[in-house]
Coordinates of C-alpha atoms in Angstrom, one line a residue:
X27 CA 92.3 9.7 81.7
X28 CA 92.7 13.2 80.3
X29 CA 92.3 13.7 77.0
X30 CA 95.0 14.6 74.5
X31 CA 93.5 17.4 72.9
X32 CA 93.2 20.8 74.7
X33 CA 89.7 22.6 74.5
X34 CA 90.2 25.8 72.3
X35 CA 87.8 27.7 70.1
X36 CA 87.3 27.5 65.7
X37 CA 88.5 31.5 66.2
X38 CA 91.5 30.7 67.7
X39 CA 92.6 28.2 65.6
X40 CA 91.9 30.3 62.4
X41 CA 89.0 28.6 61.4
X42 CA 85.6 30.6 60.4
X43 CA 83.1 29.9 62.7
X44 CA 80.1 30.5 60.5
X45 CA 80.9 28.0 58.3
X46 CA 81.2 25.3 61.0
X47 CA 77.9 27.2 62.5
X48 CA 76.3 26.1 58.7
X49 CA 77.7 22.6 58.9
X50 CA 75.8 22.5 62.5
X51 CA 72.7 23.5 60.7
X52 CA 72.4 21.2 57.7
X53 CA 73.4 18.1 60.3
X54 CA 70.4 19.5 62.3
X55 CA 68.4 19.6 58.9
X56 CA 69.1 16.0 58.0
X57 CA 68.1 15.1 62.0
X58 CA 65.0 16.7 61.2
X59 CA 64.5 14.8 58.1
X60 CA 64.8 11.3 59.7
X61 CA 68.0 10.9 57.5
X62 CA 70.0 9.4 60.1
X63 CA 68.9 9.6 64.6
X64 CA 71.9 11.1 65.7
X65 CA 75.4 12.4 64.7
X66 CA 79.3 13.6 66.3
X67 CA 81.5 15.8 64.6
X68 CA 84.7 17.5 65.6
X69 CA 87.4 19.7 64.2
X70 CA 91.1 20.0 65.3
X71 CA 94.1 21.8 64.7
X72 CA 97.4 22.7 65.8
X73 CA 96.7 19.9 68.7
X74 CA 94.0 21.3 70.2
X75 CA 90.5 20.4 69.7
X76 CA 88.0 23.1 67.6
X77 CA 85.2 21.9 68.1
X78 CA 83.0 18.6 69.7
X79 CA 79.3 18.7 69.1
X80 CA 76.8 16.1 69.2
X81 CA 73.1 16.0 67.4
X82 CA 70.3 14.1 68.0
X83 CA 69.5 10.6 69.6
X84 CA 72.0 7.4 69.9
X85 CA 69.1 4.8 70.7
X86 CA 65.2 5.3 69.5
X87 CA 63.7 2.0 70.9
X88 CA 62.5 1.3 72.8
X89 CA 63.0 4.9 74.1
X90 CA 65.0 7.7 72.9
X91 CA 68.5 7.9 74.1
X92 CA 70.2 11.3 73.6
X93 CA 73.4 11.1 72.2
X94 CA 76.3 12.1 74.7
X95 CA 79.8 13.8 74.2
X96 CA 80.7 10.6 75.3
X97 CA 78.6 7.9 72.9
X98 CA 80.7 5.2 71.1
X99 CA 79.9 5.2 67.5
X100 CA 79.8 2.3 65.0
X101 CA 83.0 3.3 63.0
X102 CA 82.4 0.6 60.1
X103 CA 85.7 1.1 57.7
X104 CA 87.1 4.2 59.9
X105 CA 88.5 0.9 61.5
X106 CA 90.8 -0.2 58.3
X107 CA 93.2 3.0 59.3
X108 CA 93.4 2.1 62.9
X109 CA 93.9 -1.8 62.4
X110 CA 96.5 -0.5 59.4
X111 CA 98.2 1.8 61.8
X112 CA 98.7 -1.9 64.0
X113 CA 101.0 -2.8 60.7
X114 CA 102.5 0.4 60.5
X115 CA 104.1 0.2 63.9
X116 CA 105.2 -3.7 63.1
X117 CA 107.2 -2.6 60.1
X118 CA 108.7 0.3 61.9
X119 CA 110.1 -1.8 64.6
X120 CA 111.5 -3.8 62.0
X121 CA 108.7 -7.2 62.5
X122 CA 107.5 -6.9 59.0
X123 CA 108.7 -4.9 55.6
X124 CA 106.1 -3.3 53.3
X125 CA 107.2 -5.7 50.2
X126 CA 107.3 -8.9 52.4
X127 CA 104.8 -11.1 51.5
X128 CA 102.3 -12.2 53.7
X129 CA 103.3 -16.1 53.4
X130 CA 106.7 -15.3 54.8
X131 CA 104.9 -14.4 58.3
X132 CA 101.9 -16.8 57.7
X133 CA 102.9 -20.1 56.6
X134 CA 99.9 -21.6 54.6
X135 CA 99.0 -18.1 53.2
X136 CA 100.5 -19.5 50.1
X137 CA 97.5 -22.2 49.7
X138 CA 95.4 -21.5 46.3
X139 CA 98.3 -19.1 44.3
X140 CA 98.9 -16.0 47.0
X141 CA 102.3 -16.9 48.0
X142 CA 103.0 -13.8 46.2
X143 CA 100.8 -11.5 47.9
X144 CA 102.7 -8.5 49.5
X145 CA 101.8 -5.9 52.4
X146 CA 101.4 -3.6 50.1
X147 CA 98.8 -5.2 47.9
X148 CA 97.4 -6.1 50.8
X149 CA 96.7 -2.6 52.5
X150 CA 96.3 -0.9 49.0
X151 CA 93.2 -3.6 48.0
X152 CA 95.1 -5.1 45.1
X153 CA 95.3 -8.4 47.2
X154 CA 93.1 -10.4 44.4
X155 CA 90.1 -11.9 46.9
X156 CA 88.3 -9.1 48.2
X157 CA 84.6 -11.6 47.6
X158 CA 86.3 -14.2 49.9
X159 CA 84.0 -15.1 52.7
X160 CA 84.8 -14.8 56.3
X161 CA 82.4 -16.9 58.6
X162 CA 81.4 -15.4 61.8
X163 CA 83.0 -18.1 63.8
X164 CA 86.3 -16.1 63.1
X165 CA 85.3 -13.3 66.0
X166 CA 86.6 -15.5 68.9
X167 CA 88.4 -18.4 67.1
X168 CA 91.6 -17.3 66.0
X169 CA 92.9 -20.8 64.9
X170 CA 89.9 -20.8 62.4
X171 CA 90.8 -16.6 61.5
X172 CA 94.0 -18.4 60.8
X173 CA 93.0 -21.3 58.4
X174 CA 90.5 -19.1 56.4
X175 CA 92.4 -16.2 55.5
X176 CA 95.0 -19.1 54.2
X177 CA 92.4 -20.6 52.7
X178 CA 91.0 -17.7 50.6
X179 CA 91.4 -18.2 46.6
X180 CA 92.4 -15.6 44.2
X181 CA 89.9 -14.0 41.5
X182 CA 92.5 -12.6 39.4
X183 CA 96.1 -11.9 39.8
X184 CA 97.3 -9.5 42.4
X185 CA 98.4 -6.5 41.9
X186 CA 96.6 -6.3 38.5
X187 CA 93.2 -4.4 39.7
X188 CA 92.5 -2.3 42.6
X189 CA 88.6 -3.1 44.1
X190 CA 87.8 -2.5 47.9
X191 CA 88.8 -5.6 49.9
X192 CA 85.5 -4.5 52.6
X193 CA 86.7 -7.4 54.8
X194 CA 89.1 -9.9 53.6
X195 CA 92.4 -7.5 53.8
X196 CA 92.0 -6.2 57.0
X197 CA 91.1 -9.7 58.4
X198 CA 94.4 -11.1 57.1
X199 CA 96.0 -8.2 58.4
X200 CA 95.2 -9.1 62.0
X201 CA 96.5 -13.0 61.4
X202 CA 99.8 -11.2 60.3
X203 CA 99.4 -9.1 63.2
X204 CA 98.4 -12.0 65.5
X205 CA 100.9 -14.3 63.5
X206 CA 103.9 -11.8 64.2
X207 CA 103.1 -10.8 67.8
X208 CA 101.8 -13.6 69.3
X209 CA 99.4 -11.4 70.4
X210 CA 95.1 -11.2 70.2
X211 CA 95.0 -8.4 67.3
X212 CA 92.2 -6.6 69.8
X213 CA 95.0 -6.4 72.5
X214 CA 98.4 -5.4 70.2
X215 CA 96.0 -2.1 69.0
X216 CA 95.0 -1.3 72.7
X217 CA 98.4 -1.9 73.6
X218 CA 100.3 0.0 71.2
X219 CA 98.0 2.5 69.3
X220 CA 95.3 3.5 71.4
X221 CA 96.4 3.9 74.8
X222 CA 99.9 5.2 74.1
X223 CA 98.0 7.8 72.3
X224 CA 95.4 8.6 75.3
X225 CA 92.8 7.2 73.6
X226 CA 91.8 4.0 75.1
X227 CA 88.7 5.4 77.0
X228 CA 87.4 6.6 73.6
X229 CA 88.6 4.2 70.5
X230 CA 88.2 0.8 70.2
X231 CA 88.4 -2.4 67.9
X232 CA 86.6 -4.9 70.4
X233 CA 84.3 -3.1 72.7
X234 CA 84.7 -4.7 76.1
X235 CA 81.5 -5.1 77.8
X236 CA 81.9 -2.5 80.3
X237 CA 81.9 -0.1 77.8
X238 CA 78.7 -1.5 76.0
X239 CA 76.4 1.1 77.2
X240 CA 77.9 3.8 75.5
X241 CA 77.5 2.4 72.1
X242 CA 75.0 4.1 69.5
X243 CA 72.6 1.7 67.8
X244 CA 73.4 1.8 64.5
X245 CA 70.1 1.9 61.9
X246 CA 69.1 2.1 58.4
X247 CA 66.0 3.9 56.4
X248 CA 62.9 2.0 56.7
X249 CA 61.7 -0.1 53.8
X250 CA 58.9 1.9 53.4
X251 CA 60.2 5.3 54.2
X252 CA 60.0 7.6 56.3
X253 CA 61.8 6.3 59.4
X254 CA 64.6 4.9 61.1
X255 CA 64.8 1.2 62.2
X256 CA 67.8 -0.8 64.2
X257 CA 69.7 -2.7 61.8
X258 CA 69.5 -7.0 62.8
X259 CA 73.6 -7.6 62.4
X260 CA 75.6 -4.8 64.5
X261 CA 73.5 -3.8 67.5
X262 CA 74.5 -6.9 70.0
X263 CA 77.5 -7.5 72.2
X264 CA 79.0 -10.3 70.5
X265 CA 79.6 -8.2 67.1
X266 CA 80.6 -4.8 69.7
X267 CA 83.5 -7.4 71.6
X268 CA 84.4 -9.0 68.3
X269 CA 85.8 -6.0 66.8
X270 CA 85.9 -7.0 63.4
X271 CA 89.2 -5.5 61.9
X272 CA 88.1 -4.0 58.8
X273 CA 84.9 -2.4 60.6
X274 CA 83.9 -3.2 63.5
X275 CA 85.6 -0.6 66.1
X276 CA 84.1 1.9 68.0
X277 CA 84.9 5.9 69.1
X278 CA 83.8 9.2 69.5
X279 CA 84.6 11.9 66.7
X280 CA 87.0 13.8 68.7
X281 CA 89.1 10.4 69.2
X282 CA 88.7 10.2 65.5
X283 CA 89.9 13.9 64.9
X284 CA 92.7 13.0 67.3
X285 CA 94.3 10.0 65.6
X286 CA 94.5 12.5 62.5
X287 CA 95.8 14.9 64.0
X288 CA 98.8 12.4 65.2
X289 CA 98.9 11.9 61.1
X290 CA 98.8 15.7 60.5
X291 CA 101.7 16.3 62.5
X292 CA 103.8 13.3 61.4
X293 CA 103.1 10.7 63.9
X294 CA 103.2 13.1 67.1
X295 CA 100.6 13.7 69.5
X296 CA 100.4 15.7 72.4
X297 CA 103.9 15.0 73.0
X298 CA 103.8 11.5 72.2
X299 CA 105.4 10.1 69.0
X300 CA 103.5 7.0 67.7
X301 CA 105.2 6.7 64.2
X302 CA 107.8 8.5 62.3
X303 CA 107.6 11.5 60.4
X304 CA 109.1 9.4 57.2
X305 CA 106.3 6.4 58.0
X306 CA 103.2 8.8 58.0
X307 CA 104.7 10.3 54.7
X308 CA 104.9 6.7 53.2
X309 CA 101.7 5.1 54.0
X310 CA 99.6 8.5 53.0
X311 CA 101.4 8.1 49.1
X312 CA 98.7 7.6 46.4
X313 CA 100.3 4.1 45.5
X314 CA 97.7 3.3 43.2
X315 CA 97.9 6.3 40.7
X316 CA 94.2 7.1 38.7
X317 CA 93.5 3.5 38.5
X318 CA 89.6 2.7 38.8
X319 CA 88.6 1.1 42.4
X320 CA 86.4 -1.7 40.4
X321 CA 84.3 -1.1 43.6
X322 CA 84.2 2.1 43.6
X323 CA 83.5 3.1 40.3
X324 CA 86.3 6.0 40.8
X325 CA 89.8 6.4 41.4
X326 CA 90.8 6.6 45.1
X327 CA 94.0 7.2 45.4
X328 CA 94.7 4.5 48.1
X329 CA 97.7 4.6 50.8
X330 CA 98.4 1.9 53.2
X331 CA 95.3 2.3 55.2
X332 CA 93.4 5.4 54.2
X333 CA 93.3 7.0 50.6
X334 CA 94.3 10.9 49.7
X335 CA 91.8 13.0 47.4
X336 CA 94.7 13.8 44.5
X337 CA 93.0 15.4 41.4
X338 CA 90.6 13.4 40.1
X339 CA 87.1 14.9 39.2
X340 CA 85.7 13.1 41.8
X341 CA 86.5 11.3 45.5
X342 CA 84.5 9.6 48.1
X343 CA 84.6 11.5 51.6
X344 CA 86.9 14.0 51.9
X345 CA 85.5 16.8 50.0
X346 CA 85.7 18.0 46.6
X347 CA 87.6 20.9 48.0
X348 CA 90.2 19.3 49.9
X349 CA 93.6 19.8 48.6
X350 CA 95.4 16.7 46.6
X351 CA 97.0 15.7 50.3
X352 CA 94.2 15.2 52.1
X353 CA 93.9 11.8 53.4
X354 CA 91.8 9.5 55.4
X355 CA 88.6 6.9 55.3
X356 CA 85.0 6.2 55.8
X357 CA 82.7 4.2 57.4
X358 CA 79.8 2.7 54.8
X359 CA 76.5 4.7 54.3
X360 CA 77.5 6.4 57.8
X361 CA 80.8 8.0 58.5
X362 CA 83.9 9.8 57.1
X363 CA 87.2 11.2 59.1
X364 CA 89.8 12.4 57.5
X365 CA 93.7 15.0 57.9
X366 CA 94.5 18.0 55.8
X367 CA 98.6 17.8 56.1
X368 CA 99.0 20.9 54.1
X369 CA 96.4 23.3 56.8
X370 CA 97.0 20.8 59.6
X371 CA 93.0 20.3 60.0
X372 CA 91.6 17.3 61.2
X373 CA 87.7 15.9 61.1
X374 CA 85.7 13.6 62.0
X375 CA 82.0 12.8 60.9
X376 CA 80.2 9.8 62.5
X377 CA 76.3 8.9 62.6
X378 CA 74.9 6.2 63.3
X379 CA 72.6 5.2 60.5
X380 CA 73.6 3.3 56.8
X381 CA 72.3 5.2 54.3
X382 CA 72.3 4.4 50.8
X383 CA 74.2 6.2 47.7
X384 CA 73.7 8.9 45.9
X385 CA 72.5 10.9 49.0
X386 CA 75.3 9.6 51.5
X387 CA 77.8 10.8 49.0
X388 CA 76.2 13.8 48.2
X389 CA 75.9 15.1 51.4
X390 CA 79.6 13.6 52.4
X391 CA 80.9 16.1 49.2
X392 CA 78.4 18.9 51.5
X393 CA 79.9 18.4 54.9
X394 CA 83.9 17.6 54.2
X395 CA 83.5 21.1 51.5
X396 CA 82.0 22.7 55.0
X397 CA 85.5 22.3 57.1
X398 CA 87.9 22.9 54.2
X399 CA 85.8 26.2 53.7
X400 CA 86.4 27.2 57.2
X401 CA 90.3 26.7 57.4
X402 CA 92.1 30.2 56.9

């Protein structure tokens, strides 16, 4: 399978190569410092890809693996936009409308006072349960997916706060999807996101077992400093094949930089229209205004999937620098990708190690600032 973004150069596309040579160097830097084992990061524009490098190891134990152009990376929330853009192509084929409520496709979503619970609330984490609990079972039992989601119970009214839903949206979102369709949620995104796009070698949410080698162990820093040890909950096939909806997929940074730059250029990608100009315009809106994420501690400007950086002092991800349009999402303690509509830039970031706040923000602000410095 070829892939959908040409080879070109940063120079070509008008971007500065010294100050994606920089961004090479502090990644390098934070290898070096046992921040994180290994890291992907590529830059694209005008459909063609910038830049693909790779740092550093995907696998430490119990022998260092080097991490390939090819590696599958833990995505964590990256996953939300790709599971979102499952919706997105529902309501464009006229399945499902943004203000339906999730009841009208779900019968039993009603139970416990969210009868009233729209799309939109649902994608823009003002659903009202985002501490509901989601058992394991779930990965392979649908029927059960099914019955919990409906089960879930309110903690205030929706619609009234905006707090990160980590997991609870996104796993109704694939019961509507599965609930519409008739379809495994897994196999509707193969189906009609990632393989229409080219992308089905190097994205996915449920990693089938052929394709388990390639993944990156993902890590965290040691109790006691000082190094990097395999985290107990993601580094086995069952959670790889589950492909959790709201962060459990898998890719390499240029497929990441690719699926922005279908968003970039209004739903188009090398030659192939996914969504609709008017559709990637709707679902990048700030819907939620300056409103605190009770999560967050910060506005974030949320869309139907990802979130935009709008003018707010601060912003998680995408760079203090980026321009008010700049959209996208990231993966906790690990990850960020992101599109820049106004320059046409995409990037992705991915690493495979969850590493706590302030530093993984800090350096986030560092390496987003990095790309938007380089676009001319």
């Amino acid at each position: 399978m070829n892939f959908p973004l040409a080879s070109s150069t940063p120079s070509a596309l008008n971007l500065e190569q010294g100050r994606l040579d920089q961004l090479g160097r502090i990644i390098e830097g934070h290898i070096r410092d046992g921040r994180y084992p290994g890291a992907q990061i590529a830059v694209a524009r005008r459909g063609k890809l910038a830049l693909l490098k790779t740092f550093g190891d995907a696998a430490l134990e119990p022998s260092r693996q080097p991490a390939a152009d090819d590696t599958l990376w833990l995505l964590y929330s990256n996953t939300k936009v790709i599971t979102a853009c499952a919706v997105w192509l529902l309501v464009e084929r006229g399945a499902l409308r943004f203000t339906d409520t999730i009841a009208t496709h779900v019968p039993g979503f009603e139970a416990n006072g969210k009868g009233e619970v729209t799309l939109i609330q649902l994608l823009t984490h003002q659903a009202g349960f985002p501490n509901a609990q989601v058992p394991k079972a779930v990965w392979e039992d649908h029927d059960l997916l099914r019955q919990t989601v409906c089960g879930f119970s309110l903690e205030w009214t929706p619609g009234s706060r905006v707090h990160y839903h980590g997991l609870t949206a996104h796993w109704t979102a694939a019961a509507l999807i599965e609930a519409v369709t008739k379809t495994d949620y897994r196999d509707f995104i193969r189906a009609n996101v990632t393989e229409p796009l080219g992308l089905g070698n190097e994205l996915f949410v449920g990693l089938p077992d052929a394709q388990q080698g390639r993944a990156a162990d993902i890590h965290e820093p040691a109790s006691e400093g000082g190094r990097q040890v395999k985290r107990a909950d993601e580094n086995n096939a069952e959670f790889r094949r589950a492909g959790s909806p709201g962060g459990g997929g898998y890719g390499t940074a240029r497929a990441m930089a690719a699926f922005y730059q279908m968003m970039a250029h209004g739903g188009v990608l090398n030659g192939v229209r996914l969504l609709s100009p008017r559709m990637v315009a709707y679902v990048t809106r700030n819907f939620t205004g300056d409103r605190i994420d009770g999560f967050m501690g910060m506005p974030m400007h949320r869309g139907l999937g990802p979130h935009s950086r709008g003018t707010t002092d601060t912003i998680r991800g995408l760079g203090s620098l980026a321009s008010p349009r700049v959209f996208g999402h990231g993966g906790v303690g690990s990850s960020y990708c992101w599109a820049d509509p106004d320059s046409g830039v995409s990037f992705s970031y991915l690493t495979n190690s969850r590493v706590p706040d302030p530093w993984h923000s800090q350096r986030m602000d560092i390496v987003s600032n990095h790309v938007h410095s380089a676009i001319r």
